[in-house]
Coordinates of C-alpha atoms in Angstrom, one line a residue:
M11 CA -5.8 -26.6 -9.6
D12 CA -3.5 -29.6 -10.2
A13 CA -1.1 -30.9 -7.5
Q14 CA 1.7 -31.4 -9.9
G15 CA 5.1 -32.6 -8.8
R16 CA 3.6 -34.3 -5.6
G17 CA 2.8 -37.6 -6.5
R18 CA -0.5 -38.4 -7.9
A19 CA -2.0 -35.2 -9.3
D20 CA -5.6 -36.6 -9.5
D21 CA -5.5 -37.5 -5.8
V22 CA -4.3 -34.4 -4.0
D23 CA -5.4 -30.8 -4.0
P24 CA -2.5 -28.6 -3.0
A25 CA -4.6 -26.5 -0.9
D26 CA -5.6 -29.5 1.2
Q27 CA -1.9 -29.9 2.1
W28 CA -1.7 -26.7 4.0
V29 CA -2.8 -27.6 7.5
L30 CA -3.5 -25.4 10.5
N31 CA -1.3 -26.3 13.4
P32 CA -3.3 -25.5 16.5
R33 CA -0.3 -25.4 18.6
T34 CA 1.4 -22.6 16.7
G35 CA -1.6 -21.0 15.0
E36 CA 0.3 -21.3 11.7
Y37 CA -0.4 -23.1 8.4
E38 CA 2.2 -25.7 7.6
L39 CA 2.8 -27.7 4.4
R40 CA 2.0 -31.3 5.1
L41 CA 3.1 -33.6 2.2
S42 CA 2.3 -37.2 1.6
P43 CA 4.8 -39.8 2.8
S44 CA 6.1 -40.3 -0.6
A45 CA 6.3 -36.7 -1.7
P46 CA 9.5 -34.7 -1.8
E47 CA 10.0 -31.3 -0.5
S48 CA 7.9 -29.1 -2.7
S49 CA 6.9 -25.6 -3.4
V50 CA 3.7 -24.4 -4.9
P51 CA 2.2 -26.4 -7.9
G52 CA 4.8 -26.5 -10.6
P53 CA 5.6 -28.5 -13.7
R54 CA 5.1 -32.2 -13.5
T55 CA 8.3 -34.0 -13.0
E56 CA 9.2 -37.7 -12.9
G57 CA 12.2 -39.3 -11.1
P58 CA 13.2 -41.7 -8.3
R59 CA 11.7 -40.8 -4.9
A60 CA 13.2 -41.7 -1.3
A61 CA 10.8 -44.1 0.4
G62 CA 9.4 -43.6 3.8
R63 CA 10.8 -40.2 4.3
R64 CA 8.9 -36.9 5.1
T65 CA 10.6 -33.5 4.1
A66 CA 11.1 -31.1 7.0
A67 CA 11.6 -27.4 6.9
P68 CA 15.3 -26.4 7.3
G69 CA 16.6 -26.9 11.0
R70 CA 13.7 -29.1 11.9
E71 CA 13.6 -32.8 12.3
V72 CA 10.5 -34.8 11.3
P73 CA 10.3 -38.3 12.5
P74 CA 9.5 -40.9 9.8
Q75 CA 5.9 -42.3 9.5
R76 CA 5.2 -45.8 10.5
R77 CA 4.5 -47.9 7.5
R78 CA 4.4 -51.6 6.5
R79 CA 7.6 -53.4 6.2
T80 CA 8.8 -53.5 2.5
E81 CA 11.8 -54.4 0.7
P82 CA 14.2 -51.5 0.7
E83 CA 14.5 -49.7 -2.6
A84 CA 17.7 -49.9 -4.5
P85 CA 19.7 -46.7 -4.5
V86 CA 19.7 -44.7 -7.6
P87 CA 22.7 -45.6 -9.8
G88 CA 25.4 -42.9 -9.4
R89 CA 24.2 -41.7 -6.1
R90 CA 25.2 -42.7 -2.7
G91 CA 23.2 -43.3 0.4
R92 CA 19.4 -42.8 0.6
R93 CA 19.2 -39.1 -0.2
P94 CA 16.7 -38.4 -3.0
E95 CA 17.8 -36.6 -6.1
K96 CA 17.8 -32.9 -5.7
K97 CA 15.7 -31.3 -8.3
K98 CA 16.5 -27.9 -9.8
S99 CA 13.2 -25.9 -9.4
R100 CA 12.4 -23.1 -11.8
G101 CA 9.8 -21.7 -9.5
K102 CA 10.1 -20.3 -5.9
R103 CA 9.4 -22.0 -2.7
A104 CA 5.9 -21.7 -1.3
L105 CA 5.2 -18.9 1.1
L106 CA 4.2 -19.8 4.6
W107 CA 1.0 -18.7 6.0
T108 CA 1.4 -17.1 9.5
G109 CA -0.9 -16.3 12.4
G110 CA -3.8 -18.1 10.9
S111 CA -3.8 -15.9 7.7
M112 CA -1.8 -15.8 4.4
A113 CA 1.7 -14.6 3.6
F114 CA 0.5 -13.1 0.5
V115 CA -1.9 -10.4 1.4
V116 CA -3.9 -7.5 -0.3
L117 CA -2.2 -4.9 -2.3
V118 CA -4.0 -4.0 -5.5
A119 CA -6.3 -4.7 -8.2
G120 CA -7.0 -3.3 -11.6
V121 CA -10.0 -1.2 -11.6
G122 CA -8.7 0.1 -8.4
G123 CA -8.5 -2.0 -5.5
Y124 CA -6.3 -3.9 -3.0
V125 CA -5.4 -7.4 -4.1
Y126 CA -4.1 -10.2 -1.9
L127 CA -0.8 -11.2 -3.4
K128 CA 1.2 -13.6 -4.2
H129 CA 2.5 -17.0 -4.5
L130 CA 4.4 -17.5 -7.7
E131 CA 7.0 -15.0 -8.6
G132 CA 6.9 -16.1 -12.2
N133 CA 3.3 -15.0 -12.5
V134 CA 4.2 -11.2 -11.9
S135 CA 5.4 -9.0 -14.7
T136 CA 7.8 -6.3 -13.9
T137 CA 8.8 -2.9 -15.3
D138 CA 12.0 -0.9 -14.7
V139 CA 10.9 2.6 -13.9
G140 CA 14.4 3.9 -13.1
T141 CA 14.6 6.8 -10.8
A142 CA 10.8 7.3 -10.8
G143 CA 10.5 5.0 -7.7
S144 CA 12.4 3.8 -4.8
S145 CA 15.1 1.2 -5.3
S146 CA 14.0 -0.9 -2.5
F147 CA 11.2 -1.5 0.1
K148 CA 11.9 -0.9 3.7
K149 CA 9.6 -2.3 6.5
D150 CA 10.4 0.6 9.0
E151 CA 9.3 3.5 6.7
A152 CA 6.2 5.0 5.4
F153 CA 5.4 4.0 1.6
N154 CA 3.5 5.0 -1.2
I155 CA 2.1 2.6 -3.8
L156 CA 0.5 3.9 -7.0
I157 CA -2.3 1.4 -8.0
I158 CA -3.2 1.6 -11.7
G159 CA -6.1 0.0 -13.5
T160 CA -5.8 0.2 -17.3
D161 CA -8.4 0.3 -19.8
K162 CA -6.6 -2.2 -22.2
R163 CA -8.9 -5.1 -23.5
T164 CA -7.0 -8.4 -22.8
G165 CA -8.6 -11.7 -22.4
E166 CA -11.9 -12.9 -23.5
G167 CA -15.1 -11.3 -22.8
N168 CA -13.8 -7.8 -22.4
E169 CA -14.9 -6.3 -25.7
G170 CA -17.5 -4.2 -24.0
Y171 CA -15.1 -2.3 -21.8
G172 CA -12.5 0.3 -22.5
D173 CA -11.5 1.8 -25.7
K174 CA -11.1 -0.5 -28.7
G175 CA -7.5 -0.8 -29.6
S176 CA -6.4 1.1 -26.6
V177 CA -2.7 0.8 -25.6
G178 CA -3.7 0.8 -22.1
H179 CA -4.2 4.3 -20.5
A180 CA -4.2 5.1 -16.6
D181 CA -8.0 4.6 -16.4
T182 CA -8.3 4.0 -12.7
N183 CA -5.6 5.5 -10.2
I184 CA -5.2 5.2 -6.4
L185 CA -2.2 6.5 -4.5
L186 CA -2.1 4.3 -1.5
H187 CA 0.0 5.9 1.5
V188 CA 0.8 3.5 4.4
S189 CA 1.9 5.4 7.6
E190 CA 5.1 4.7 9.0
D191 CA 3.9 3.2 12.3
R192 CA 1.1 1.3 10.3
S193 CA -1.7 2.8 12.3
N194 CA -3.4 4.2 9.2
A195 CA -3.5 4.4 5.4
T196 CA -4.9 6.6 2.9
A197 CA -6.1 5.7 -0.6
L198 CA -6.3 8.9 -2.8
S199 CA -8.2 8.4 -6.1
I200 CA -6.9 10.5 -8.9
P201 CA -9.6 11.2 -11.6
R202 CA -8.6 10.1 -15.1
D203 CA -9.9 13.4 -16.5
L204 CA -7.7 15.6 -14.2
I205 CA -5.8 18.1 -16.3
V206 CA -2.0 17.7 -15.4
D207 CA 1.5 18.5 -16.9
I208 CA 3.1 15.3 -17.9
P209 CA 7.0 15.6 -17.5
D210 CA 9.8 14.2 -19.7
C211 CA 10.2 10.5 -18.7
E212 CA 12.9 7.9 -19.3
T213 CA 11.6 4.5 -20.3
T214 CA 13.4 1.3 -20.8
Q215 CA 12.8 -0.4 -24.2
E216 CA 12.5 -4.1 -24.8
D217 CA 16.0 -4.3 -26.0
G218 CA 17.4 -2.7 -22.7
T219 CA 17.9 0.6 -24.2
K220 CA 16.8 3.9 -22.6
K221 CA 14.4 6.4 -24.3
V222 CA 13.2 9.6 -23.1
I223 CA 9.5 10.4 -24.0
P224 CA 8.9 14.2 -24.2
G225 CA 6.4 15.7 -21.7
T226 CA 3.4 17.7 -22.5
S227 CA 1.2 20.3 -20.6
G228 CA -2.5 20.6 -20.0
V229 CA -3.7 17.2 -20.8
R230 CA -5.8 14.3 -19.0
F231 CA -4.1 12.4 -16.5
N232 CA -4.9 9.1 -18.1
Q233 CA -2.5 10.0 -21.1
S234 CA 0.5 9.6 -18.6
L235 CA 0.3 6.0 -19.5
G236 CA 0.4 4.4 -23.0
D237 CA 0.5 7.4 -25.1
H238 CA 3.8 7.7 -27.1
G239 CA 5.2 4.6 -25.3
R240 CA 4.9 6.0 -21.8
D241 CA 5.0 3.4 -19.1
A242 CA 4.2 3.2 -15.4
G243 CA 7.2 5.2 -14.6
C244 CA 5.8 8.1 -16.5
T245 CA 2.5 7.9 -14.6
M246 CA 4.5 7.9 -11.3
R247 CA 6.3 11.1 -12.4
T248 CA 3.2 12.8 -13.3
V249 CA 1.7 12.0 -9.8
A250 CA 4.9 13.5 -8.2
E251 CA 4.5 16.6 -10.5
A252 CA 0.9 17.1 -9.8
T253 CA 0.7 16.4 -5.9
G254 CA 4.2 16.8 -4.6
I255 CA 4.0 13.1 -3.5
K256 CA 6.5 10.7 -4.9
P257 CA 5.3 7.1 -5.4
D258 CA 7.8 4.6 -4.3
H259 CA 6.3 1.8 -6.3
F260 CA 3.5 0.9 -8.5
M261 CA 1.2 -2.0 -9.1
M262 CA -0.9 -2.3 -12.5
A263 CA -3.6 -4.7 -13.6
D264 CA -6.2 -4.6 -16.4
F265 CA -10.0 -5.7 -16.4
N266 CA -9.4 -9.4 -15.9
A267 CA -8.2 -8.7 -12.3
V268 CA -11.5 -7.8 -10.8
K269 CA -13.3 -10.8 -12.7
T270 CA -10.7 -13.4 -11.5
L271 CA -10.4 -12.0 -8.0
T272 CA -14.0 -11.8 -7.1
S273 CA -14.6 -15.2 -8.4
A274 CA -11.7 -16.5 -6.2
V275 CA -13.2 -15.3 -3.0
G276 CA -16.8 -16.5 -4.0
G277 CA -18.2 -13.0 -4.8
V278 CA -18.1 -9.6 -3.2
D279 CA -21.2 -8.0 -1.4
V280 CA -22.4 -4.6 -2.9
C281 CA -25.4 -2.4 -2.2
V282 CA -27.4 -0.2 -4.4
E283 CA -30.2 2.2 -3.4
H284 CA -32.2 1.8 -6.4
A285 CA -32.6 -1.1 -9.0
V286 CA -30.0 -0.9 -11.9
D287 CA -30.5 -2.0 -15.4
D288 CA -27.7 -0.5 -17.6
P289 CA -27.9 -1.7 -21.2
K290 CA -24.4 -0.4 -21.9
S291 CA -22.6 -2.3 -19.2
H292 CA -25.3 -5.0 -19.0
L293 CA -25.4 -4.6 -15.2
K294 CA -28.7 -5.7 -13.7
L295 CA -29.1 -5.4 -9.8
P296 CA -32.2 -5.3 -7.7
A297 CA -32.2 -2.5 -5.1
G298 CA -30.5 -3.5 -1.8
E299 CA -27.8 -6.0 -1.2
S300 CA -26.4 -8.4 -3.7
T301 CA -23.3 -10.5 -4.4
V302 CA -21.3 -10.0 -7.5
E303 CA -18.3 -11.8 -9.1
G304 CA -16.6 -12.3 -12.5
E305 CA -18.2 -10.3 -15.2
Q306 CA -21.0 -8.9 -13.1
A307 CA -18.4 -7.4 -10.7
L308 CA -16.5 -5.9 -13.7
A309 CA -19.8 -4.4 -14.9
F310 CA -20.5 -2.9 -11.5
V311 CA -17.0 -1.0 -11.1
R312 CA -17.1 0.0 -14.8
T313 CA -20.6 1.5 -15.4
R314 CA -20.9 5.2 -15.6
H315 CA -24.5 5.4 -16.3
A316 CA -26.2 3.7 -13.2
F317 CA -25.0 6.0 -10.4
G318 CA -24.9 9.8 -9.7
N319 CA -24.8 12.2 -12.7
E320 CA -23.2 9.4 -14.9
G321 CA -19.7 11.0 -14.6
D322 CA -16.2 9.6 -13.6
L323 CA -16.3 11.2 -10.2
D324 CA -19.4 9.1 -9.1
R325 CA -18.0 6.0 -10.7
I326 CA -14.9 6.5 -8.4
K327 CA -17.1 6.6 -5.2
V328 CA -18.9 3.4 -6.3
Q329 CA -15.3 1.8 -7.0
Q330 CA -14.1 2.9 -3.5
Q331 CA -17.3 1.3 -1.9
F332 CA -16.6 -1.8 -3.8
L333 CA -13.0 -1.9 -2.7
G334 CA -14.0 -1.6 1.0
S335 CA -16.2 -4.5 0.6
L336 CA -13.5 -6.5 -1.4
M337 CA -11.1 -5.9 1.4
R338 CA -13.6 -7.1 4.1
K339 CA -14.3 -10.2 2.0
M340 CA -10.6 -10.9 1.7
S341 CA -9.9 -10.4 5.4
S342 CA -12.9 -12.4 6.6
S343 CA -12.4 -15.6 8.4
D344 CA -14.2 -17.5 5.6
T345 CA -11.3 -16.5 3.3
L346 CA -8.4 -16.4 5.7
T347 CA -9.1 -19.9 6.9
S348 CA -9.5 -21.5 3.5
P349 CA -6.3 -22.7 1.9
T350 CA -8.2 -23.4 -1.2
K351 CA -9.5 -19.9 -1.6
L352 CA -6.1 -18.5 -0.7
V353 CA -4.3 -20.5 -3.4
K354 CA -6.9 -19.5 -6.0
L355 CA -6.8 -15.8 -4.9
A356 CA -2.9 -15.8 -5.2
E357 CA -3.0 -17.3 -8.6
A358 CA -5.6 -14.8 -9.9
A359 CA -3.7 -11.7 -8.3
T360 CA -0.4 -12.6 -9.4
K361 CA -1.4 -13.5 -13.1
A362 CA -3.1 -10.2 -13.4
L363 CA -0.3 -8.0 -11.9
T364 CA 2.7 -5.8 -13.1
V365 CA 4.9 -4.1 -10.7
D366 CA 8.2 -2.2 -10.5
S367 CA 11.3 -4.2 -10.5
A368 CA 12.2 -3.2 -7.0
I369 CA 9.3 -5.2 -5.5
G370 CA 9.1 -7.9 -8.1
K371 CA 10.5 -10.6 -5.8
V372 CA 8.3 -12.9 -3.6
G373 CA 10.0 -12.1 -0.4
T374 CA 9.6 -8.3 -1.0
L375 CA 5.9 -8.6 -2.0
K376 CA 5.3 -10.9 1.2
D377 CA 6.9 -8.3 3.3
M378 CA 5.0 -5.3 1.8
A379 CA 1.8 -7.4 2.0
L380 CA 2.4 -8.0 5.9
E381 CA 3.1 -4.6 6.6
L382 CA -0.2 -3.3 4.9
K383 CA -2.1 -6.0 6.8
K384 CA -1.1 -4.3 10.1
V385 CA -3.2 -1.4 9.3
P386 CA -6.8 -1.6 10.8
P387 CA -9.6 -1.2 8.2
K388 CA -11.4 1.6 10.3
N389 CA -8.2 3.7 9.7
I390 CA -7.9 3.1 5.9
T391 CA -9.4 6.2 4.3
F392 CA -10.9 6.3 0.9
T393 CA -10.9 9.9 -0.7
T394 CA -10.4 11.6 -3.9
V395 CA -8.2 14.5 -5.1
P396 CA -10.4 17.6 -4.5
V397 CA -11.3 19.1 -7.9
I398 CA -13.3 21.6 -9.7
D399 CA -14.6 21.7 -13.2
N400 CA -12.2 23.1 -15.6
P401 CA -12.9 26.7 -16.0
A402 CA -11.2 26.8 -19.5
E403 CA -14.0 24.7 -20.8
K404 CA -17.5 25.6 -22.0
V405 CA -18.6 22.0 -22.1
K406 CA -17.3 20.5 -18.9
A407 CA -15.5 17.4 -19.6
T408 CA -12.3 17.7 -17.3
V409 CA -11.4 18.9 -13.9
V410 CA -8.5 20.8 -12.3
V411 CA -7.3 20.5 -8.7
N412 CA -9.2 22.6 -6.2
E413 CA -6.5 24.9 -4.8
A414 CA -8.5 25.8 -1.8
K415 CA -8.5 22.1 -0.6
G416 CA -6.0 20.0 -2.6
P417 CA -2.7 21.4 -1.2
Q418 CA -3.6 20.4 2.5
V419 CA -4.7 17.0 1.3
F420 CA -1.3 16.6 -0.5
D421 CA 0.5 17.9 2.5
M422 CA -1.2 15.5 5.0
I423 CA -0.1 12.7 2.9
K424 CA 3.5 13.9 2.6
N425 CA 3.7 14.5 6.4
D426 CA 2.3 11.1 7.1
I427 CA -1.0 12.5 8.9
S428 CA -4.0 10.3 9.1
F429 CA -7.5 11.4 7.8
T430 CA -9.1 9.4 10.7
E431 CA -8.7 9.7 14.5
V432 CA -5.8 7.6 15.5
K433 CA -4.8 7.0 19.0
K434 CA -1.1 7.5 19.5
K435 CA 0.7 4.7 21.2
E436 CA 2.7 6.5 24.0
K437 CA 6.0 5.1 25.0
K438 CA 6.7 5.2 28.7
E439 CA 9.4 7.7 29.5
K440 CA 11.6 7.5 32.4
A441 CA 10.3 9.5 35.4
A442 CA 13.2 12.0 35.1
V443 CA 12.4 12.6 31.4
A444 CA 8.8 12.9 31.7
A445 CA 9.4 15.4 34.5
R446 CA 10.8 18.0 32.1
L447 CA 7.4 18.7 30.9
K448 CA 6.0 19.4 34.6
G449 CA 6.2 22.8 36.2
E450 CA 5.4 26.4 35.5
K451 CA 5.2 27.7 32.1
S452 CA 6.2 31.2 30.6
E453 CA 3.7 33.2 28.5
P454 CA 4.4 32.6 24.8
G455 CA 5.5 36.2 24.4
E456 CA 8.3 35.5 26.9
V457 CA 9.7 32.5 25.1
R458 CA 13.0 33.2 23.2
V459 CA 13.9 30.6 20.7
R460 CA 15.8 30.3 17.4
V461 CA 14.8 27.8 14.9
M462 CA 17.0 25.6 12.8
N463 CA 16.5 22.9 10.0
G464 CA 18.1 19.7 10.9
G465 CA 16.6 17.4 8.5
A466 CA 13.2 18.6 7.7
P467 CA 12.1 19.7 4.2
T468 CA 13.8 22.8 2.8
G469 CA 12.1 26.0 4.0
S470 CA 10.6 24.3 7.2
A471 CA 12.5 26.6 9.6
Q472 CA 11.0 29.7 8.1
E473 CA 7.6 28.1 7.8
E474 CA 7.7 27.1 11.3
L475 CA 9.0 30.6 12.4
A476 CA 6.0 32.3 10.7
Y477 CA 3.7 30.1 12.4
L478 CA 5.3 30.8 16.0
Q479 CA 5.4 34.6 15.4
T480 CA 1.9 35.1 13.7
Q481 CA -0.5 32.4 15.3
A482 CA 1.4 31.0 18.4
G483 CA 2.4 34.3 19.9
V484 CA 6.1 33.4 20.3
S485 CA 7.3 36.8 18.9
K486 CA 10.7 36.4 20.3
S487 CA 11.7 33.9 17.8
E488 CA 14.2 34.0 15.0
N489 CA 15.5 31.9 12.0
A490 CA 19.0 30.5 12.6
G491 CA 19.4 28.7 9.3
N492 CA 20.6 24.9 8.9
A493 CA 21.7 22.8 11.6
P494 CA 25.4 21.4 11.4
A495 CA 23.9 17.8 11.1
D496 CA 20.6 16.2 10.3
L497 CA 18.5 14.6 13.1
A498 CA 15.8 12.0 13.0
K499 CA 13.9 13.8 15.9
T500 CA 13.2 17.3 16.6
T501 CA 15.1 18.6 19.7
L502 CA 14.8 21.7 21.9
E503 CA 17.9 22.6 23.9
Y504 CA 17.9 25.0 26.8
A505 CA 19.5 26.1 29.9
P506 CA 18.3 25.3 33.4
D507 CA 17.0 28.9 33.8
Q508 CA 14.9 28.5 30.7
A509 CA 12.8 25.4 31.7
D510 CA 9.7 27.4 32.0
Q511 CA 10.1 28.7 28.5
A512 CA 10.9 25.1 27.3
R513 CA 7.7 23.7 28.8
A514 CA 5.7 26.5 27.2
L515 CA 7.2 25.8 23.7
A516 CA 6.8 22.0 24.2
E517 CA 3.2 22.5 24.8
I518 CA 2.8 24.5 21.6
L519 CA 4.8 22.0 19.5
G520 CA 3.7 18.9 21.0
L521 CA 7.1 17.9 22.2
S522 CA 7.9 14.8 24.3
G523 CA 10.0 14.9 27.3
A524 CA 12.7 13.1 25.4
A525 CA 12.8 15.9 22.9
M526 CA 13.7 18.4 25.5
K527 CA 17.5 18.6 26.0
P528 CA 18.6 20.4 29.2
G529 CA 21.9 21.9 28.3
E530 CA 23.2 25.6 27.5
S531 CA 21.6 28.5 25.9
V532 CA 23.1 30.5 23.0
T533 CA 22.9 34.3 22.3
N534 CA 20.4 35.5 19.8
S535 CA 20.7 38.5 17.5
Q536 CA 20.0 41.0 20.3
G537 CA 22.7 39.4 22.6
L538 CA 20.0 37.6 24.8
P539 CA 20.2 34.0 25.8
T540 CA 17.8 31.8 23.8
M541 CA 16.8 28.3 23.3
T542 CA 17.5 26.3 20.2
L543 CA 14.8 24.5 18.3
T544 CA 16.2 22.0 15.7
L545 CA 13.5 20.5 13.2
G546 CA 14.3 16.8 12.6
K547 CA 13.0 14.5 9.9
D548 CA 9.9 13.9 12.0
F549 CA 8.7 17.5 11.4
K550 CA 5.2 17.4 10.0
G551 CA 4.4 20.7 8.9
A552 CA 4.1 24.3 10.2
G553 CA 1.7 24.4 13.1
V554 CA 1.3 20.7 13.2
K555 CA 2.0 19.1 16.6
L556 CA 4.7 16.5 16.6
D557 CA 2.7 14.3 18.7
A558 CA -0.4 14.6 16.3
K559 CA -1.4 11.5 14.4
S560 CA -4.4 13.4 12.8
I561 CA -5.5 16.9 12.4
E562 CA -8.8 18.7 11.3
T563 CA -9.1 18.0 7.7
P564 CA -10.7 20.0 4.9
D565 CA -14.3 19.2 3.9
L566 CA -13.9 16.0 1.9
D567 CA -16.0 13.2 0.7
K568 CA -14.3 10.2 2.3
S569 CA -15.1 6.9 3.7
T570 CA -13.2 4.1 5.5
A571 CA -12.6 0.4 4.6
D572 CA -14.8 -0.8 7.4
Q573 CA -18.0 1.1 6.3
K574 CA -20.8 -0.6 4.5
Q575 CA -22.5 1.9 1.9
C576 CA -25.0 1.7 -0.8
A577 CA -24.2 3.2 -4.2
S578 CA -26.8 5.8 -5.5

């Protein structure tokens, strides 16, 4: 890569100018004495330079380097003093690597994976998806990213993949949910052959006008993109329709992403139980472990005939294993401590990427990347929408959601519940608050409580009431409707003489001492004193304890990003 705009391009590699400061543990951009303040490699520019000065970050003083005495340069005509001419940059300033790693970190790749972002905003294409997604990204909230890999043939060497002349369908799809506390994430693969209803969707045309694309029922999921001019916003709306989970943002790439990204990191380790020789994808691998990159890596994730029953569901499993390996390679010290690899990786990722307008800025992508980086690989779960063969077909070619398992999977993601065991970080409560949980507890049948909805999803109060009465034994409970105001946290208000009932209910619901509010009782429908349980925005679902970070999950085929597996 050329070090343009930094002096002699043939003398300096831009990656070599990122130096690890052992005192701070951060990478810093160190330029040559004659170089002006610069961003990432950009267009070559010519112009006068200030001699003997080093550019410092804002607010920091950098002493001038010692150099041989020379005659002072004459000031540039028309300018005062020694200040160098300020150039108007069309690119963005370079991102700083922090904590010995990179500021652009993994988010997605085209055939379904996470990709380390980003370093030049100009490389990334954006799409206005309107109300299909969120208008901004917030670092203190859970978020959902729809990762789309299209089957569009772009670039050289991709003639053997995808459908010839395809407009770019949603070929590989992963809904990535990152938990609010960043303790876990779930990557839910959505089969392209899943039968869904595609809703009407508004798209933004090239001239800025809006056009509504009519929806359709009972079609393959992959038709939610490309057909009739549907954009990624239509795919996001289809996900919300099919799962009840609204994606906040999307990231999309084509075949080239896998080729360029794997080459940028020096290859990805894969494993196969049996030797592979697939004449259709041209994939040849010996049994055991191998390292693939470029064309071979694309063949690995695209082949349908080398694994399992040669169907799309088996290919999804292989892609998930590949993505786990790609994540491990990207987060390895060999990659994170190599500025050269990071620069190549950022260039490859951004040039392959299209995102929604809300996250198209460098700062936003950096923030999102760093939030994802907080999630431990052992708590990143790969799984697939539970499906069964389409019963309407004699020749099985498509699938439908398994209604016995699918709804619970969707609810867990909506309620921010992990598919792995996650230890909850307990906040130390003051002794007086913690003491509210200590003491005798009433029998569930003696607990009188009215349930109100104060910020939970519509219908939550009735659902929790049904759980309390039919499964928890709290028969003396009733629905009191909506609370006068929404609450962020669930609370239980009770009178002093109801403390034993409050402790019993707190144990059933997983309430903390802080959630228990000593106060006054109210009168229930029978004229008896009763406590008030107000469900807040932290309510996770009927029967799910509020202190639960994970619950028993349905029987799913799943894996985590830290596991090494062999495709079969």
